Amino acid sequence: MIEAGILGTGSYLPDVVVTNQDMSGIVETSDEWITTRTGISERRLSSGEPTWFMGAVAARRAIAASGVDPKSIGLVLATTGTPDYFFPSLACIVQAEVGADDAFAFDVGAACSGFVYAYDIASKYIASGAVKYVLIVSAENISKLTNYADRSTCILFGDGAGAVVVGPGRGGVHSSYLRSDGKGGDVLVCRALPISHPFLDGTGRNPEGWDSGFQDRFPDLDDNYIRMDGQEVYKFAVRAVVESTQAVCAEAGIAVSEVDHFVMHQANMRILEAAARRLGVGMDRFVVHIGEMGNASSASIPICLDNMARDGRMKPGDKAVLAGFGAGLTYGAMLVTL
Ligand code: ACO
């Protein structure tokens, strides 16, 4: 076991609560449609808080809960698909905010799987002896990329941040399993800024091969909003969490039935329920907060961990599978002792 246990957790959710009833005021939908298809009743949306602010608050809370001196944090990893700046990175902004002055800091780009990817990286830096403590902060203002005229996506997402400090002293990591499937990435896409400069003549020297292929699925991909093929994402997500959960349990020599908590990316209640059925475990072992926070992308798992810490479910010695999946496609899981 790598001594990279969860020493402290923190989270931040904005105050603005948007109910399904509120959503039905802006798009043609209903509370009944949203709750039965997704399990979401309400979500939090930023009241203007930047991503770095939410991340810094969550990070300060995690550091306080861990009792670790910020100056002994050797690495700050941040995950976000919705930063405030292209640069500096979210990790560097949070590093400065929390006073982790002896750390190096960088962002991990793995969409909704970001937290699991970051935790895996953290555990390997700790195992190598290069650093002792790692701060992982996941913060998302996914509302920035949401088209509130598109009822098939806007009802899903919420903003928020979660953070953990990992290191020696409590629990640790038994096994991890990370995978990516770039060829399947066209089912969940959000375009970044287009090329634009004064010498662009619009003719293109060699337009062959410049099209990513994402436009084949989404021909209207000309803005900065999320595009999703919901049914394909659903199938991928269930397959991904089952495969990665079984893989980490097999590697650690632990039966899936011996896992106390399944802390999975909160994308959709139906994904969690299908995963529970296929894994043969009861929903009572699944941590579920989708109903009141919506899908907060990479922040969803650390927010769940912080909720567990606050409501007493984070019991030392318990085993948990953390499983993420998202755009890329990316997915993966970790088996940890809390
Ligand atoms: N309210 C009412 N009707 C809606 C809504 C809505 N909010 N959204 C879509 N519909 C309609 C569609 O227009 C369509 O109507 P039509 O038959 O007249 O054309 C009908 O409902 C069915 O649309 P589908 O897209 O097929 O709906 P589906 O049953 O697949 O449910 C959903 C959509 C909930 C998104 C589902 O595909 C799903 O759970 N996908 C998983 C993807 C997911 O959760 N992604 C999260 C983000 S990605 C991530 O975090 C990794």
PDB file of N, CA and C and ligand atoms in Angstrom, residues 27-30 33-34 37-38 112 151-153 155-157 188 228-231 233-234 236 265 267-268 270-271 295 297 325-327, ligand 1:
ATOM      1  N   VAL A  27     -36.225  26.401 -19.922  1.00  0.00           N
ATOM      2  CA  VAL A  27     -36.326  25.459 -21.054  1.00  0.00           C
ATOM      3  C   VAL A  27     -37.555  24.576 -20.841  1.00  0.00           C
ATOM      4  N   GLU A  28     -37.975  23.926 -21.933  1.00  0.00           N
ATOM      5  CA  GLU A  28     -39.163  23.082 -21.826  1.00  0.00           C
ATOM      6  C   GLU A  28     -38.778  21.758 -21.170  1.00  0.00           C
ATOM      7  N   THR A  29     -38.998  21.677 -19.873  1.00  0.00           N
ATOM      8  CA  THR A  29     -38.660  20.459 -19.131  1.00  0.00           C
ATOM      9  C   THR A  29     -39.557  20.406 -17.906  1.00  0.00           C
ATOM     10  N   SER A  30     -39.359  19.381 -17.076  1.00  0.00           N
ATOM     11  CA  SER A  30     -40.180  19.275 -15.864  1.00  0.00           C
ATOM     12  C   SER A  30     -39.374  18.601 -14.773  1.00  0.00           C
ATOM     13  N   TRP A  33     -39.365  14.862 -15.387  1.00  0.00           N
ATOM     14  CA  TRP A  33     -38.435  14.375 -16.417  1.00  0.00           C
ATOM     15  C   TRP A  33     -37.017  14.334 -15.854  1.00  0.00           C
ATOM     16  N   ILE A  34     -36.623  15.415 -15.204  1.00  0.00           N
ATOM     17  CA  ILE A  34     -35.218  15.506 -14.753  1.00  0.00           C
ATOM     18  C   ILE A  34     -34.941  14.492 -13.638  1.00  0.00           C
ATOM     19  N   ARG A  37     -34.870  10.814 -15.038  1.00  0.00           N
ATOM     20  CA  ARG A  37     -33.750  10.497 -15.952  1.00  0.00           C
ATOM     21  C   ARG A  37     -32.389  10.673 -15.298  1.00  0.00           C
ATOM     22  N   THR A  38     -32.291  11.530 -14.274  1.00  0.00           N
ATOM     23  CA  THR A  38     -30.954  11.870 -13.768  1.00  0.00           C
ATOM     24  C   THR A  38     -30.802  11.776 -12.251  1.00  0.00           C
ATOM     25  N   CYS A 112     -13.891  15.112 -16.305  1.00  0.00           N
ATOM     26  CA  CYS A 112     -14.538  14.649 -15.064  1.00  0.00           C
ATOM     27  C   CYS A 112     -13.726  13.582 -14.333  1.00  0.00           C
ATOM     28  N   ARG A 151     -31.844  21.963 -23.483  1.00  0.00           N
ATOM     29  CA  ARG A 151     -32.426  21.286 -22.318  1.00  0.00           C
ATOM     30  C   ARG A 151     -31.801  19.927 -22.042  1.00  0.00           C
ATOM     31  N   SER A 152     -31.135  19.347 -23.065  1.00  0.00           N
ATOM     32  CA  SER A 152     -30.573  18.014 -22.834  1.00  0.00           C
ATOM     33  C   SER A 152     -29.277  18.074 -22.028  1.00  0.00           C
ATOM     34  N   THR A 153     -28.655  19.237 -21.936  1.00  0.00           N
ATOM     35  CA  THR A 153     -27.425  19.330 -21.121  1.00  0.00           C
ATOM     36  C   THR A 153     -27.564  20.284 -19.929  1.00  0.00           C
ATOM     37  N   ILE A 155     -29.701  20.933 -17.742  1.00  0.00           N
ATOM     38  CA  ILE A 155     -30.294  20.468 -16.488  1.00  0.00           C
ATOM     39  C   ILE A 155     -29.322  19.626 -15.660  1.00  0.00           C
ATOM     40  N   LEU A 156     -28.189  19.253 -16.269  1.00  0.00           N
ATOM     41  CA  LEU A 156     -27.301  18.288 -15.625  1.00  0.00           C
ATOM     42  C   LEU A 156     -26.281  18.909 -14.676  1.00  0.00           C
ATOM     43  N   PHE A 157     -25.798  20.106 -15.011  1.00  0.00           N
ATOM     44  CA  PHE A 157     -24.541  20.544 -14.411  1.00  0.00           C
ATOM     45  C   PHE A 157     -24.699  21.509 -13.236  1.00  0.00           C
ATOM     46  N   LEU A 188     -18.418  13.645 -26.358  1.00  0.00           N
ATOM     47  CA  LEU A 188     -18.534  14.676 -25.310  1.00  0.00           C
ATOM     48  C   LEU A 188     -17.456  15.730 -25.576  1.00  0.00           C
ATOM     49  N   MET A 228     -23.004  16.868 -26.188  1.00  0.00           N
ATOM     50  CA  MET A 228     -22.955  15.517 -25.624  1.00  0.00           C
ATOM     51  C   MET A 228     -23.935  14.599 -26.343  1.00  0.00           C
ATOM     52  N   ASP A 229     -23.469  13.411 -26.663  1.00  0.00           N
ATOM     53  CA  ASP A 229     -24.376  12.349 -27.100  1.00  0.00           C
ATOM     54  C   ASP A 229     -24.698  11.551 -25.834  1.00  0.00           C
ATOM     55  N   GLY A 230     -25.816  11.913 -25.206  1.00  0.00           N
ATOM     56  CA  GLY A 230     -26.127  11.406 -23.861  1.00  0.00           C
ATOM     57  C   GLY A 230     -26.173   9.893 -23.778  1.00  0.00           C
ATOM     58  N   GLN A 231     -26.736   9.255 -24.782  1.00  0.00           N
ATOM     59  CA  GLN A 231     -26.872   7.798 -24.680  1.00  0.00           C
ATOM     60  C   GLN A 231     -25.528   7.097 -24.828  1.00  0.00           C
ATOM     61  N   VAL A 233     -22.649   8.467 -23.968  1.00  0.00           N
ATOM     62  CA  VAL A 233     -21.915   8.735 -22.721  1.00  0.00           C
ATOM     63  C   VAL A 233     -22.410   7.801 -21.616  1.00  0.00           C
ATOM     64  N   TYR A 234     -23.696   7.587 -21.579  1.00  0.00           N
ATOM     65  CA  TYR A 234     -24.266   6.688 -20.563  1.00  0.00           C
ATOM     66  C   TYR A 234     -23.658   5.283 -20.680  1.00  0.00           C
ATOM     67  N   PHE A 236     -20.885   4.334 -22.175  1.00  0.00           N
ATOM     68  CA  PHE A 236     -19.453   4.383 -21.837  1.00  0.00           C
ATOM     69  C   PHE A 236     -19.257   4.428 -20.326  1.00  0.00           C
ATOM     70  N   HIS A 265     -17.936   9.431  -9.715  1.00  0.00           N
ATOM     71  CA  HIS A 265     -18.304  10.710 -10.321  1.00  0.00           C
ATOM     72  C   HIS A 265     -19.824  10.825 -10.381  1.00  0.00           C
ATOM     73  N   ALA A 267     -22.470  11.944 -12.143  1.00  0.00           N
ATOM     74  CA  ALA A 267     -22.952  12.461 -13.423  1.00  0.00           C
ATOM     75  C   ALA A 267     -24.445  12.257 -13.540  1.00  0.00           C
ATOM     76  N   ASN A 268     -24.906  11.152 -12.998  1.00  0.00           N
ATOM     77  CA  ASN A 268     -26.285  10.769 -13.251  1.00  0.00           C
ATOM     78  C   ASN A 268     -26.625   9.599 -12.330  1.00  0.00           C
ATOM     79  N   ARG A 270     -28.784   7.355 -12.656  1.00  0.00           N
ATOM     80  CA  ARG A 270     -29.020   6.086 -13.363  1.00  0.00           C
ATOM     81  C   ARG A 270     -27.707   5.372 -13.678  1.00  0.00           C
ATOM     82  N   ILE A 271     -26.643   6.138 -13.885  1.00  0.00           N
ATOM     83  CA  ILE A 271     -25.327   5.524 -14.109  1.00  0.00           C
ATOM     84  C   ILE A 271     -24.883   4.812 -12.828  1.00  0.00           C
ATOM     85  N   ASN A 295     -24.155  17.685 -11.601  1.00  0.00           N
ATOM     86  CA  ASN A 295     -22.868  17.149 -12.038  1.00  0.00           C
ATOM     87  C   ASN A 295     -21.828  18.268 -11.990  1.00  0.00           C
ATOM     88  N   SER A 297     -18.647  17.930 -12.449  1.00  0.00           N
ATOM     89  CA  SER A 297     -17.462  17.476 -13.174  1.00  0.00           C
ATOM     90  C   SER A 297     -16.387  16.962 -12.209  1.00  0.00           C
ATOM     91  N   PHE A 325     -15.036   9.144 -14.630  1.00  0.00           N
ATOM     92  CA  PHE A 325     -15.152   8.941 -16.080  1.00  0.00           C
ATOM     93  C   PHE A 325     -15.537  10.272 -16.686  1.00  0.00           C
ATOM     94  N   GLY A 326     -15.089  10.513 -17.900  1.00  0.00           N
ATOM     95  CA  GLY A 326     -15.433  11.799 -18.487  1.00  0.00           C
ATOM     96  C   GLY A 326     -14.891  11.968 -19.884  1.00  0.00           C
ATOM     97  N   ALA A 327     -14.950  13.220 -20.329  1.00  0.00           N
ATOM     98  CA  ALA A 327     -14.547  13.547 -21.691  1.00  0.00           C
ATOM     99  C   ALA A 327     -13.107  13.118 -21.904  1.00  0.00           C
TER     100      ALA A 327
HETATM  101  N1  ACO B   1     -36.641  17.750 -20.466  1.00  0.00           N
HETATM  102  C1  ACO B   1     -37.553  17.172 -21.223  1.00  0.00           C
HETATM  103  N2  ACO B   1     -37.256  16.497 -22.331  1.00  0.00           N
HETATM  104  C2  ACO B   1     -35.953  16.380 -22.664  1.00  0.00           C
HETATM  105  C3  ACO B   1     -34.937  16.967 -21.906  1.00  0.00           C
HETATM  106  C4  ACO B   1     -35.326  17.678 -20.772  1.00  0.00           C
HETATM  107  N3  ACO B   1     -34.417  18.280 -19.956  1.00  0.00           N
HETATM  108  N4  ACO B   1     -33.758  16.705 -22.492  1.00  0.00           N
HETATM  109  C5  ACO B   1     -34.011  15.972 -23.578  1.00  0.00           C
HETATM  110  N5  ACO B   1     -35.337  15.780 -23.688  1.00  0.00           N
HETATM  111  C6  ACO B   1     -36.062  15.064 -24.720  1.00  0.00           C
HETATM  112  C7  ACO B   1     -35.327  15.023 -26.030  1.00  0.00           C
HETATM  113  O1  ACO B   1     -35.537  16.205 -26.756  1.00  0.00           O
HETATM  114  C8  ACO B   1     -35.945  13.820 -26.668  1.00  0.00           C
HETATM  115  O2  ACO B   1     -37.178  14.187 -27.208  1.00  0.00           O
HETATM  116  P1  ACO B   1     -37.645  13.614 -28.629  1.00  0.00           P
HETATM  117  O3  ACO B   1     -37.774  12.132 -28.421  1.00  0.00           O
HETATM  118  O4  ACO B   1     -38.936  14.313 -28.849  1.00  0.00           O
HETATM  119  O5  ACO B   1     -36.566  13.980 -29.582  1.00  0.00           O
HETATM  120  C9  ACO B   1     -36.224  12.886 -25.492  1.00  0.00           C
HETATM  121  O6  ACO B   1     -36.205  13.714 -24.329  1.00  0.00           O
HETATM  122  C10 ACO B   1     -35.197  11.808 -25.353  1.00  0.00           C
HETATM  123  O7  ACO B   1     -33.903  12.412 -25.480  1.00  0.00           O
HETATM  124  P2  ACO B   1     -32.609  11.611 -25.154  1.00  0.00           P
HETATM  125  O8  ACO B   1     -31.403  12.478 -25.324  1.00  0.00           O
HETATM  126  O9  ACO B   1     -32.664  10.335 -25.910  1.00  0.00           O
HETATM  127  O10 ACO B   1     -32.851  11.384 -23.611  1.00  0.00           O
HETATM  128  P3  ACO B   1     -32.294  10.255 -22.714  1.00  0.00           P
HETATM  129  O11 ACO B   1     -33.390   9.374 -22.268  1.00  0.00           O
HETATM  130  O12 ACO B   1     -31.077   9.630 -23.295  1.00  0.00           O
HETATM  131  O13 ACO B   1     -31.837  11.098 -21.447  1.00  0.00           O
HETATM  132  C11 ACO B   1     -29.789  11.933 -20.533  1.00  0.00           C
HETATM  133  C12 ACO B   1     -30.860  12.125 -21.591  1.00  0.00           C
HETATM  134  C13 ACO B   1     -30.422  12.078 -19.165  1.00  0.00           C
HETATM  135  C14 ACO B   1     -28.714  12.984 -20.687  1.00  0.00           C
HETATM  136  C15 ACO B   1     -29.221  10.501 -20.720  1.00  0.00           C
HETATM  137  O14 ACO B   1     -28.784  10.318 -22.035  1.00  0.00           O
HETATM  138  C16 ACO B   1     -28.098  10.220 -19.816  1.00  0.00           C
HETATM  139  O15 ACO B   1     -28.302   9.958 -18.660  1.00  0.00           O
HETATM  140  N6  ACO B   1     -26.875  10.242 -20.356  1.00  0.00           N
HETATM  141  C17 ACO B   1     -25.696  10.062 -19.566  1.00  0.00           C
HETATM  142  C18 ACO B   1     -24.831  11.200 -19.829  1.00  0.00           C
HETATM  143  C19 ACO B   1     -24.576  12.056 -18.630  1.00  0.00           C
HETATM  144  O16 ACO B   1     -25.092  11.913 -17.563  1.00  0.00           O
HETATM  145  N7  ACO B   1     -23.677  12.965 -18.867  1.00  0.00           N
HETATM  146  C20 ACO B   1     -23.260  13.856 -17.867  1.00  0.00           C
HETATM  147  C21 ACO B   1     -22.206  14.742 -18.368  1.00  0.00           C
HETATM  148  S1  ACO B   1     -20.828  13.890 -18.900  1.00  0.00           S
HETATM  149  C22 ACO B   1     -19.893  13.458 -17.628  1.00  0.00           C
HETATM  150  O17 ACO B   1     -20.024  13.910 -16.545  1.00  0.00           O
HETATM  151  C23 ACO B   1     -18.813  12.497 -17.887  1.00  0.00           C
END
